[in-house]
C-alpha atoms as one frame of an Amber mdcrd trajectory, in Angstrom:
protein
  52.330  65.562 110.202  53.915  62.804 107.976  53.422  63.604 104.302  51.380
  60.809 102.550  52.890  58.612 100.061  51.062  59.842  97.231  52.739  63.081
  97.569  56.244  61.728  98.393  56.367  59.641  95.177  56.395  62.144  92.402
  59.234  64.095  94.218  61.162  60.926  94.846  60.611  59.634  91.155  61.651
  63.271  89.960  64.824  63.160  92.382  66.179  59.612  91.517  65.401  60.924
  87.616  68.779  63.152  88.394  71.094  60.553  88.812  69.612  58.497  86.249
  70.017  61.147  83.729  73.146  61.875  84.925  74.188  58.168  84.037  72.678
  58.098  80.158  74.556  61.392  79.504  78.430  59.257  80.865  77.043  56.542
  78.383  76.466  58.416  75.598  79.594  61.095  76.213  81.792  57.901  76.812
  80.669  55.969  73.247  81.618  59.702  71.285  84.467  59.760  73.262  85.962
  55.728  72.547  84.131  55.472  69.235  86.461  52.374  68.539  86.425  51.226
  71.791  86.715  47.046  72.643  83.768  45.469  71.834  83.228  44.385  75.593
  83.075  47.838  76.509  80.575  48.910  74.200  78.373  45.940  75.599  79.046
  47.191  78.596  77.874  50.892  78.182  74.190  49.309  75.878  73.811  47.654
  79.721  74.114  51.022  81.345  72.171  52.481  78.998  68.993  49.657  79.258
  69.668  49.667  83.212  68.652  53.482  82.975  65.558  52.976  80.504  64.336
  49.924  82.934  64.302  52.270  86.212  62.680  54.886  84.357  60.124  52.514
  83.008  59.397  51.481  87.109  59.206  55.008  87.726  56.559  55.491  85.851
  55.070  52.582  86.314  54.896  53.574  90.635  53.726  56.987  89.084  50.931
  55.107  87.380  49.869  52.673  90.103  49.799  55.719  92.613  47.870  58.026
  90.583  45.595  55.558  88.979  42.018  56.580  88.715  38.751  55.708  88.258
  38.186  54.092  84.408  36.214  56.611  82.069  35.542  54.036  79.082  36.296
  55.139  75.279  36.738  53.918  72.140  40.553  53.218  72.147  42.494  52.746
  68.679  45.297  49.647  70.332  46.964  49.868  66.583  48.025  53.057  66.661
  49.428  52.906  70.511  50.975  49.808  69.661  52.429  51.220  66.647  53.857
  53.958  68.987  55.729  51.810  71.811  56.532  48.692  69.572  57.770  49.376
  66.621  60.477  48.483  65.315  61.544  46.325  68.665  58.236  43.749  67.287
  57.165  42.145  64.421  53.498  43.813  64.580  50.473  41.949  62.990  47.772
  44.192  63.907  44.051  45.100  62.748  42.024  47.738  62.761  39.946  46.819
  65.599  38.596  49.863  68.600  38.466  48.621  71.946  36.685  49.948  75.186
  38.082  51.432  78.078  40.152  54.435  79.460  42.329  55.790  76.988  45.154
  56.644  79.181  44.825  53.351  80.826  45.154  51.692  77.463  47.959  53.948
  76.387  50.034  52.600  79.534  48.806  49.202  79.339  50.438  49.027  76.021
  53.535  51.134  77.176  54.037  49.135  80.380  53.722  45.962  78.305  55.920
  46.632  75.812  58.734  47.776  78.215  58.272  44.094  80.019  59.172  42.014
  76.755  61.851  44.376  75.133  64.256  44.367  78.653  63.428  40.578  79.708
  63.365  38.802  75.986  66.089  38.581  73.638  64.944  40.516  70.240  64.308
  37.612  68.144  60.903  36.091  67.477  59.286  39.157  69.372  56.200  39.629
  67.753  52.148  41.330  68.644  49.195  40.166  66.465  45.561  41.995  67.162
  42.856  39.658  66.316  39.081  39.435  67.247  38.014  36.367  69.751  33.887
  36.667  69.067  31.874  39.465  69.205  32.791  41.163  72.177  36.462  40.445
  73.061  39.799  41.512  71.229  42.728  39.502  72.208  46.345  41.029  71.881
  48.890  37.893  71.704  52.862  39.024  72.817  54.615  36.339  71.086  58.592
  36.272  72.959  61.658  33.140  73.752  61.201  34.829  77.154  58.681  36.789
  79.023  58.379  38.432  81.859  57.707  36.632  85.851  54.354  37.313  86.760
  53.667  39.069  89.852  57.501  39.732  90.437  58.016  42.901  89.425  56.122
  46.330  89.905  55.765  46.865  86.285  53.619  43.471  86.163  51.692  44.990
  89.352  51.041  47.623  87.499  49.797  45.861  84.431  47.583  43.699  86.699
  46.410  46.892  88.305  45.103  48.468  84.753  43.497  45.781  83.335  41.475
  44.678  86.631  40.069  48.135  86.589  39.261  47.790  82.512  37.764  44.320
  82.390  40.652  43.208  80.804  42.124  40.009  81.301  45.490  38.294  80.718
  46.595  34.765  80.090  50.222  33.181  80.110  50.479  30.276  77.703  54.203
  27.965  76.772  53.990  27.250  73.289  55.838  23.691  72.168  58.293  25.409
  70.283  59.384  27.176  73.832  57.687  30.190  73.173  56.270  32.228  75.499
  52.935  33.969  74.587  51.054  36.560  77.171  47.221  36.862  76.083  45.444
  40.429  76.811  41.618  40.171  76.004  40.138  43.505  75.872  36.674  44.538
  75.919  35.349  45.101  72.249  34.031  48.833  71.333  30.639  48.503  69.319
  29.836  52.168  69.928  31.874  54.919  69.064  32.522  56.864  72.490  34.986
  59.785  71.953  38.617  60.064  73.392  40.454  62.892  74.696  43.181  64.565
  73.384  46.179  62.580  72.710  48.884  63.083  75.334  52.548  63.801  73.820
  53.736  60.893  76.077  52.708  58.145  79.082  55.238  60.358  81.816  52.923
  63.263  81.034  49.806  61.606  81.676  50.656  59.953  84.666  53.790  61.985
  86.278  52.541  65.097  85.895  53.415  66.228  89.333  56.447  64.871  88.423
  57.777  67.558  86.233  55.588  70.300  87.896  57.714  73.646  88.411  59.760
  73.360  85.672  61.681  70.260  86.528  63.400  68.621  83.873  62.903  65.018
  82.490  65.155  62.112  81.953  66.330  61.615  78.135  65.389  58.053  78.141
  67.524  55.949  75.785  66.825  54.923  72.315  65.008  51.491  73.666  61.040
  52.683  73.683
């Protein structure tokens, strides 16, 4: 009997997390090792360093998509998560404002968006603003030179995936300036519907099978 891939995919993510790891630790042994090296080789190792963080990032991102349940809607807090994966990589312009849906839906919506911008747009002008649109909708604007292709990449499956199931929607807009802005309307909470416990990270909520039996997981580089 063929295993499903449901069950495959935590072992594979936790088996290609070997190498992976095994490629930060060269990085970061080989910059205390040259600590004057040439300039181009110091670019050179910050590539191998982001190439790690974005394969993690898909990882979990598969994780996510194959393990993604049924919504249980909450009031969220979006300032504090966004707080959490963007700062200091955005300039953050953010209210006080709940939202409604899962919470660990949310809390990868915001992770999984956040890894998009900071590996496919250069650092400047990066910015997130919260503000209300109405009554019943909060709108998130990503504010980047670049952003990331639609549909072309897992990652944006997955982000498609999570708000779909949360009634969330999102908007691509070209400013004149050349700016690219992605808009994420989320459903506004008016009720206050309590949240579970905060989980110490995104890998542990959705790869949990992942690190099961005491396997170990990837030091992910300074980047989220």
């Amino acid at each position: 009997m063929f295993a499903e891939p449901n069950h495959i995919l935590p072992t594979l993510a936790h088996e290609l997390r070997q190498p992976l790891s095994t490629m930060e630790s060269i990085a970061f042994y080989l910059e205390l090792a040259f600590p004057h090296a040439d300039p181009k080789l110091k670019a050179q190792l910050e590539r191998l360093r982001d190439a790690v963080a974005q394969s993690d990032s898909m990882l979990r991102d598969a994780l996510a998509l194959a393990q993604l349940d049924a919504p249980r809607p909450v009031t969220v807090d979006l300032e504090e998560l966004i707080e959490e994966f963007a700062s200091p990589h955005f300039t953050l312009q953010l209210a006080a404002v709940p939202v409604q849906m899962d919470y660990l839906h949310a809390r990868k919506m915001i992770e999984t968006l956040c890894s998009l911008f900071l590996h496919q747009s250069p650092s400047q002008g990066r910015s997130i603003a919260i503000q209300c649109a109405g009554a019943d909708r909060v709108v998130l604007t990503v504010t980047a030179l670049q952003g990331p292709h639609e549909g072309a990449s897992l990652s944006w499956l997955c982000l498609e995936s999570l708000a779909q199931a949360n009634g969330v929607t999102l908007e691509h807009r070209r400013r004149a300036s050349g700016q690219q802005e992605l808009l994420v309307s989320f459903p506004r909470a008016h009720a206050f519907l309590p949240h579970p416990e905060p989980v110490a990270s995104a890998l542990a909520a959705t790869a949990s099978a992942s690190v099961a039996a005491g396997s170990s997981t990837l030091a992910v580089p300074d980047t989220l």
